Short mmCIF file of N, CA and C in Angstrom, two decimals:
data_model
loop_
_atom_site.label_atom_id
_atom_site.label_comp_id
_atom_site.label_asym_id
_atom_site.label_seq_id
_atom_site.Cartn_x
_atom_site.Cartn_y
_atom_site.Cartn_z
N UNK J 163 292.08 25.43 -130.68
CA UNK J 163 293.26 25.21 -131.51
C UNK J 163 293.02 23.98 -132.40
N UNK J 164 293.26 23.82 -133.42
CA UNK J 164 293.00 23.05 -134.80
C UNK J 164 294.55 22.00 -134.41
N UNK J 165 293.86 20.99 -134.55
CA UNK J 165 294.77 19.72 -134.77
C UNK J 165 295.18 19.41 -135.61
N UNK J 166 296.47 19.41 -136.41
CA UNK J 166 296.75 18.15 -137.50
C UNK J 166 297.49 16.86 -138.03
N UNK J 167 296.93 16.59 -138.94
CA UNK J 167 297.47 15.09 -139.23
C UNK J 167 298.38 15.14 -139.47
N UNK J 168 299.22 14.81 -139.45
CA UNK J 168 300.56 14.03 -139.98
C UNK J 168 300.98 12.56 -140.17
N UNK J 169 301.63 12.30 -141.10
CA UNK J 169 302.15 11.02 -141.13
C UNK J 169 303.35 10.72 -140.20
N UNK J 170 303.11 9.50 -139.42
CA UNK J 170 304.62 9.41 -138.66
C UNK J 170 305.01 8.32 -139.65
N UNK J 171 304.74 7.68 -140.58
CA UNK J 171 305.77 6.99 -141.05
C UNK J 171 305.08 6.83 -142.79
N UNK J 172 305.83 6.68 -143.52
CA UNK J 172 305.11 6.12 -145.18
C UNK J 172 306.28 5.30 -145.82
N UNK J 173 305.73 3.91 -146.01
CA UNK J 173 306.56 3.14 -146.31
C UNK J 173 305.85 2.65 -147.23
N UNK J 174 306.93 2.04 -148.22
CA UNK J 174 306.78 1.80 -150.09
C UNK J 174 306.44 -0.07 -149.32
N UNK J 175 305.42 -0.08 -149.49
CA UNK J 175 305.34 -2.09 -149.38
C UNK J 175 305.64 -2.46 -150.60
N UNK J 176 305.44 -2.20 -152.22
CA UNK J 176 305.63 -2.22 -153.14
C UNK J 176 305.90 -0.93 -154.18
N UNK J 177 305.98 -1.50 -155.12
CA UNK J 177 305.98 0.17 -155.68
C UNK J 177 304.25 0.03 -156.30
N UNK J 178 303.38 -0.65 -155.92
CA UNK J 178 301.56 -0.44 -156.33
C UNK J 178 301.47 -0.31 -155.00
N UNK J 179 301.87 -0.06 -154.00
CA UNK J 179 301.43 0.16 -152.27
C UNK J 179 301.91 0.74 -151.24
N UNK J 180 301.41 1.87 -151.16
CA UNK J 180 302.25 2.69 -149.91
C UNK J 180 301.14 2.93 -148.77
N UNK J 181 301.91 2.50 -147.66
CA UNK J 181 301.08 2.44 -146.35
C UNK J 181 301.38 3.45 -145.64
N UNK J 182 300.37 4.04 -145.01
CA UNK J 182 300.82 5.52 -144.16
C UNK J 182 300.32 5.34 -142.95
N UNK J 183 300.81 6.01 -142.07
CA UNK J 183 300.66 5.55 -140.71
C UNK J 183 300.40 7.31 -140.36
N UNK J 184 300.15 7.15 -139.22
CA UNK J 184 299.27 9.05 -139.15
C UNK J 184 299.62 9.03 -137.47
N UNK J 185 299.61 10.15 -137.25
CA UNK J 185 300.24 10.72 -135.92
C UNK J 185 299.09 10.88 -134.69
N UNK J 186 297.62 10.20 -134.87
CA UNK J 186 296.68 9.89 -134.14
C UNK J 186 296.30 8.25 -134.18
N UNK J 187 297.35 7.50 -135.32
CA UNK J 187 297.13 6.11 -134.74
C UNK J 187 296.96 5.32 -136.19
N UNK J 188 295.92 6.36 -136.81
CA UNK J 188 295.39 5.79 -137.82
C UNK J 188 296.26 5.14 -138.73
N UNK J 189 295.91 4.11 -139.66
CA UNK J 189 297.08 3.55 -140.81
C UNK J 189 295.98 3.25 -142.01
N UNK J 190 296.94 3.30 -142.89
CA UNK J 190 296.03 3.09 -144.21
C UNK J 190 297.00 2.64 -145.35
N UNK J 191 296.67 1.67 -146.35
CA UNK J 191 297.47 1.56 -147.01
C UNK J 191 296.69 1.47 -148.62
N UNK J 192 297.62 2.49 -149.28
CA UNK J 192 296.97 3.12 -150.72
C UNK J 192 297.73 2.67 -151.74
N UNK J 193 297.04 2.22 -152.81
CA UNK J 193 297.18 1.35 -153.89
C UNK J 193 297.29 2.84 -154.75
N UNK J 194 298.85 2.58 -155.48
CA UNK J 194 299.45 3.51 -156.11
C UNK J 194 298.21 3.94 -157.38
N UNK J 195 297.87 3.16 -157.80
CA UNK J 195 296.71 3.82 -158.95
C UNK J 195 295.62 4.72 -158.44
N UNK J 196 295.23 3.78 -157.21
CA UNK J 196 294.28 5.08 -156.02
C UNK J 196 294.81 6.38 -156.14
N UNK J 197 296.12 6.43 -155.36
CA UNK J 197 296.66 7.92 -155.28
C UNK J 197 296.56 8.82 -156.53
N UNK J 198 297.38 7.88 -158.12
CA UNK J 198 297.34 8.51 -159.25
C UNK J 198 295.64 8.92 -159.66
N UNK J 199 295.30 8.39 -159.44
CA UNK J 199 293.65 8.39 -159.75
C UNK J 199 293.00 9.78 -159.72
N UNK J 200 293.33 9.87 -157.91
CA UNK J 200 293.08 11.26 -157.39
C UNK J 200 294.06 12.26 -157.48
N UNK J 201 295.31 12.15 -158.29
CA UNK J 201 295.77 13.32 -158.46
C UNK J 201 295.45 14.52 -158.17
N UNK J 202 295.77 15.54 -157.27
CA UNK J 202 295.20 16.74 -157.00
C UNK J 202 295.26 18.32 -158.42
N UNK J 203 296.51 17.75 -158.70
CA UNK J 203 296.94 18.71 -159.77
C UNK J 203 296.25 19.22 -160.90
N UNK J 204 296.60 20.38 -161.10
CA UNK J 204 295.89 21.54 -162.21
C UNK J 204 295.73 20.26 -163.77
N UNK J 205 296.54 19.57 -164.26
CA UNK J 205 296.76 18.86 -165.14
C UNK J 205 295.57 17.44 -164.94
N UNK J 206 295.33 17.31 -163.80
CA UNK J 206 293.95 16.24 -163.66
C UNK J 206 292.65 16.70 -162.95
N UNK J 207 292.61 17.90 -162.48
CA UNK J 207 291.83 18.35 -162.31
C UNK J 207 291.31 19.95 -162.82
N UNK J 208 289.96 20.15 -163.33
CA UNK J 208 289.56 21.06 -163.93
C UNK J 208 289.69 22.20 -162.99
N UNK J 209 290.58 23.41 -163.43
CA UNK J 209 291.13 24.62 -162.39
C UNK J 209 289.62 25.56 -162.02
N UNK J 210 288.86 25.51 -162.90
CA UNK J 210 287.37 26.30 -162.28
C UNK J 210 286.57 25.65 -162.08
N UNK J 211 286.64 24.30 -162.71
CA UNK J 211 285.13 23.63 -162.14
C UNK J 211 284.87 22.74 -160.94
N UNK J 212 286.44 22.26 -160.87
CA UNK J 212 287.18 21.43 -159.97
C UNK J 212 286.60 19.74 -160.15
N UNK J 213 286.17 19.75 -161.41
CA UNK J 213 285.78 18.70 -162.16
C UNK J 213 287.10 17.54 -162.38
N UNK J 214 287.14 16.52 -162.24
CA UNK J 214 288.51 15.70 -162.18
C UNK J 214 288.28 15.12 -163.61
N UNK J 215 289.87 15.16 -164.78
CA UNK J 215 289.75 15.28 -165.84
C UNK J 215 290.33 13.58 -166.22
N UNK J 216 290.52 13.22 -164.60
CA UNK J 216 291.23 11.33 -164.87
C UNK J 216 289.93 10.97 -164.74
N UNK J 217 289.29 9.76 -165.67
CA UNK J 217 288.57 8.49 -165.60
C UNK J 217 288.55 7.91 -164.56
N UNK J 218 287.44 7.64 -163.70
CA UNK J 218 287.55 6.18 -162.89
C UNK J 218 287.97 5.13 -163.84
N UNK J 219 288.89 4.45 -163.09
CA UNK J 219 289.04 2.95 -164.17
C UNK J 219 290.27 3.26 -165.05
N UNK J 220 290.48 4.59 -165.45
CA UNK J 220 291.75 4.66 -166.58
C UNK J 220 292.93 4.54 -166.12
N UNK J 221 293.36 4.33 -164.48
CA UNK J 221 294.71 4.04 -164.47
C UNK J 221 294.99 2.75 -164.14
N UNK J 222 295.87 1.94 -164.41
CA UNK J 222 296.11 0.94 -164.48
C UNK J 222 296.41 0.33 -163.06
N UNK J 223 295.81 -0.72 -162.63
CA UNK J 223 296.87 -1.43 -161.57
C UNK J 223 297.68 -1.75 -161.35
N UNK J 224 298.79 -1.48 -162.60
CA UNK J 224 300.27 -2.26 -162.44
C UNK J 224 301.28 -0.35 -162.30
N UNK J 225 300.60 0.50 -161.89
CA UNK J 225 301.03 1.65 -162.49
C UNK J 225 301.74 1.98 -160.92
N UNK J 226 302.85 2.22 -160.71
CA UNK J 226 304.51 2.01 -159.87
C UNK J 226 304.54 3.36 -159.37
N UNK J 227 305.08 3.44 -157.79
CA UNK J 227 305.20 4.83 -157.35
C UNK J 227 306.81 4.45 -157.85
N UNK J 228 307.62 5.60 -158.26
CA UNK J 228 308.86 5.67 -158.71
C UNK J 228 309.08 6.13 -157.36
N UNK J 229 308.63 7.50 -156.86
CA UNK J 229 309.61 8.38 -155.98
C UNK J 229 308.36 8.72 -155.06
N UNK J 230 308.76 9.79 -153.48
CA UNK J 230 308.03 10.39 -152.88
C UNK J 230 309.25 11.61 -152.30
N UNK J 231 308.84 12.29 -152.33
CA UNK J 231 309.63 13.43 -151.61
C UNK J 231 308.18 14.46 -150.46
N UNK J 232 308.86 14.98 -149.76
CA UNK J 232 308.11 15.63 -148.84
C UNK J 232 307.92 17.12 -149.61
N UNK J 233 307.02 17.94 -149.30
CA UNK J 233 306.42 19.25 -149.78
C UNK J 233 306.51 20.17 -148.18
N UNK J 234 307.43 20.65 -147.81
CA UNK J 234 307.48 21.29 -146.87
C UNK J 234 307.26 20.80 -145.84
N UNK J 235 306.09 20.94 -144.27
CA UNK J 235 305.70 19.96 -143.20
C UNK J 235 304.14 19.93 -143.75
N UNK J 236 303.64 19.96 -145.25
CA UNK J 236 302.33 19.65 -145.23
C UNK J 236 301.73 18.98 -146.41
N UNK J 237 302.93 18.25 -147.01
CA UNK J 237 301.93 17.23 -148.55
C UNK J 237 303.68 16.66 -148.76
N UNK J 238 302.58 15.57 -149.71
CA UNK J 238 304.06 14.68 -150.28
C UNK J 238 303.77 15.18 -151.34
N UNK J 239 304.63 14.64 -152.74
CA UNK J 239 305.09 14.50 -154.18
C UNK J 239 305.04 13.05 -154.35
N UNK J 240 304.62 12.81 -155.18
CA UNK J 240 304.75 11.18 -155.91
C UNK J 240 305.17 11.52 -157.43
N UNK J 241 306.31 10.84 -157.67
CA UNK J 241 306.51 10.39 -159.00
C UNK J 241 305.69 9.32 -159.23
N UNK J 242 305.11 8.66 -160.27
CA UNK J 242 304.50 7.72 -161.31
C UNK J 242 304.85 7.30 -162.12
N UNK J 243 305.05 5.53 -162.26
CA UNK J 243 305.74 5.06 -163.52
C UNK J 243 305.41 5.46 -164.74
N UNK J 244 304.29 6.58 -165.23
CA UNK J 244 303.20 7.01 -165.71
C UNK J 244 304.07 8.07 -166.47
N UNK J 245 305.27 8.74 -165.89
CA UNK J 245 305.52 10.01 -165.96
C UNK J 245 305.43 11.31 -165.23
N UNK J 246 304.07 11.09 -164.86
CA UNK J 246 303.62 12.34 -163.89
C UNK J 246 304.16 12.37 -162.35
N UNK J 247 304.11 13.56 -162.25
CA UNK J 247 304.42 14.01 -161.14
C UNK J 247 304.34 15.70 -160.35
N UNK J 248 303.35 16.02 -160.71
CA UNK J 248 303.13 17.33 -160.66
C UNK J 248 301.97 17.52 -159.23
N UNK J 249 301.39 16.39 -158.69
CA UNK J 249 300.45 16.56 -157.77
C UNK J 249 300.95 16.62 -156.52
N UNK J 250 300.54 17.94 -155.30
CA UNK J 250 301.35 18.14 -154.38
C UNK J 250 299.83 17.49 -153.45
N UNK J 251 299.88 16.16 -153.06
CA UNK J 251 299.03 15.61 -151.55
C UNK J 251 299.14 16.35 -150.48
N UNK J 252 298.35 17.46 -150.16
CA UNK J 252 298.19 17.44 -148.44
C UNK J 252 298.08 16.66 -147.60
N UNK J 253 298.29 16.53 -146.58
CA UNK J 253 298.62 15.05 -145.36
C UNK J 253 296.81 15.45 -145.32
N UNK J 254 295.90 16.45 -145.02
CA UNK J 254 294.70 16.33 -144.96
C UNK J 254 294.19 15.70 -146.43
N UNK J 255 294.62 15.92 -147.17
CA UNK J 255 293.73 15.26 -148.36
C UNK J 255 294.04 13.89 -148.32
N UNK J 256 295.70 13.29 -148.25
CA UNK J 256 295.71 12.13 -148.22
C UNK J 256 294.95 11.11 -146.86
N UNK J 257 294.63 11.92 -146.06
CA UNK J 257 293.39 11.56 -145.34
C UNK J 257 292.28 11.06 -145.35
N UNK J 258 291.89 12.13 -145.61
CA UNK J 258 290.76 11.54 -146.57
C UNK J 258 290.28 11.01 -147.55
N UNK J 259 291.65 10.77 -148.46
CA UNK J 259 291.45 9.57 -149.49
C UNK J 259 291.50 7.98 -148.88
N UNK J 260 292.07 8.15 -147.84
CA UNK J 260 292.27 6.47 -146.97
C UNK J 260 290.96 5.59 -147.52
N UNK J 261 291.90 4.86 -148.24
CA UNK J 261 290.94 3.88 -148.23
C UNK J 261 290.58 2.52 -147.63
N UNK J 262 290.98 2.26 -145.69
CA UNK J 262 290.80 1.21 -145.39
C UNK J 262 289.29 1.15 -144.92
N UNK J 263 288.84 -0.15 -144.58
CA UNK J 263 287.35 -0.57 -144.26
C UNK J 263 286.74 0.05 -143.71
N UNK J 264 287.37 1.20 -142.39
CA UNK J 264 286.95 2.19 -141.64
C UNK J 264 286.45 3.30 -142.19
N UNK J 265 287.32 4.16 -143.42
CA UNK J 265 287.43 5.47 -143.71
C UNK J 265 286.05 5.13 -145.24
N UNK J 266 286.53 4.31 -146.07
CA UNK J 266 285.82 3.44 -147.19
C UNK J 266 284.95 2.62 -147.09
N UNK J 267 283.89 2.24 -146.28
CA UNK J 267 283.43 0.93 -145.84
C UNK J 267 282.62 0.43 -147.20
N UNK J 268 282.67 0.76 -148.36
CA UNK J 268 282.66 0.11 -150.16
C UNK J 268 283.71 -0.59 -150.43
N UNK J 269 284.54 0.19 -149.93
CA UNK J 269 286.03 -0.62 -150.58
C UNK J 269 286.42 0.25 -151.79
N UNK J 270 287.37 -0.21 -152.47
CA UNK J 270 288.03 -0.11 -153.63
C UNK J 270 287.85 -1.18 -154.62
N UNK J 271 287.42 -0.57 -155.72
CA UNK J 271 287.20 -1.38 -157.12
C UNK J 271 288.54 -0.94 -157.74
N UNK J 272 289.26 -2.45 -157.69
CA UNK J 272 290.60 -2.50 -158.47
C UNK J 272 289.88 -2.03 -160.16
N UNK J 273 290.77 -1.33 -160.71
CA UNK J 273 290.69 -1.25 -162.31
C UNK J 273 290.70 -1.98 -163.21
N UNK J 274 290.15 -2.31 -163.72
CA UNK J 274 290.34 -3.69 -164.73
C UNK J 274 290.55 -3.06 -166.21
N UNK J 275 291.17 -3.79 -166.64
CA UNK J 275 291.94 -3.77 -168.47
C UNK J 275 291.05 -3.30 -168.99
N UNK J 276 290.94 -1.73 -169.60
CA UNK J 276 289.78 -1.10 -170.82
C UNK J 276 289.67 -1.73 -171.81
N UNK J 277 288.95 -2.02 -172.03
CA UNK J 277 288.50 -2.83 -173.71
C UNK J 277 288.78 -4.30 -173.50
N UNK J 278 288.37 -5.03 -174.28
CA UNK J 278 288.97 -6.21 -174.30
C UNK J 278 289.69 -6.22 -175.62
N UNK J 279 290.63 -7.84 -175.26
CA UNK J 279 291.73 -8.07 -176.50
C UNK J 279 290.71 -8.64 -177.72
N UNK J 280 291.51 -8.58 -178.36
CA UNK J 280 290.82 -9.15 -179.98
C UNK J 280 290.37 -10.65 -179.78
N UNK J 281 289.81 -10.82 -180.10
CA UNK J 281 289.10 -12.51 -179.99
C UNK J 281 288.45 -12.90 -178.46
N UNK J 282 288.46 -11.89 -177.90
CA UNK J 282 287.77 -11.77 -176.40
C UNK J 282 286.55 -12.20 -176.48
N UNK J 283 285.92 -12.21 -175.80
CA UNK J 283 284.06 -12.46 -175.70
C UNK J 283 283.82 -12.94 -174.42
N UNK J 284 282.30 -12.47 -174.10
CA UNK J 284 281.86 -12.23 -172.32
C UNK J 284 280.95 -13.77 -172.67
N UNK J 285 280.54 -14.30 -171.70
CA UNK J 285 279.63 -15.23 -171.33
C UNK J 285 278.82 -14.65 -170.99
#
């Protein structure tokens, strides 16, 4: 018999941070641009190639979960200060996106500002 995950709890620490807690112990807490990043949806991901049509790096770090609603007993919904909201998370996919030291042991590269401002310059 096949086991599954579930979240026993998902709480907004901010609106850039939602921490999920999982029904075998595990916890993880995902930086709202992470989640937008990986969007599952037809609109960020290529429907035949399954090629992902978001940029690493193109969503912003300041970018806000608005909302979460549940998807039956097997994915959430996230609204995005972004607008979007069309990606349905499976509790298995959001699984395996966890990105704490355990699941990720790279880590997460926060996004940094595309381009620089006018009169910018690198050392």
């Amino acid at each position: 018999m096949k086991s599954y995950v579930t979240p026993t709890l998902v709480k907004r620490v901010s609106p850039t941070q939602t921490d999920i807690t999982w029904n075998d112990g595990h916890a993880g807490s995902y930086p709202s641009w992470y989640l937008r990043e990986n969007c599952p949806c037809a609109t960020c991901v290529e429907e035949f190639t399954g090629q992902r049509k978001i940029l690493k790096g193109s969503i912003p770090a300041t970018l806000g979960r608005v909302d979460v609603q549940p998807v039956g007993n097997y994915a959430l919904n996230f609204r995005w200060s972004d607008g979007h909201s069309t990606g349905i998370y499976t509790f298995e996919y959001l699984r395996k996106l966890c990105p704490c030291p355990q699941c990720l042991p790279e880590g997460l590269r926060e996004p940094t500002e595309l381009g620089r401002k006018p009169g910018s310059f690198e050392v």
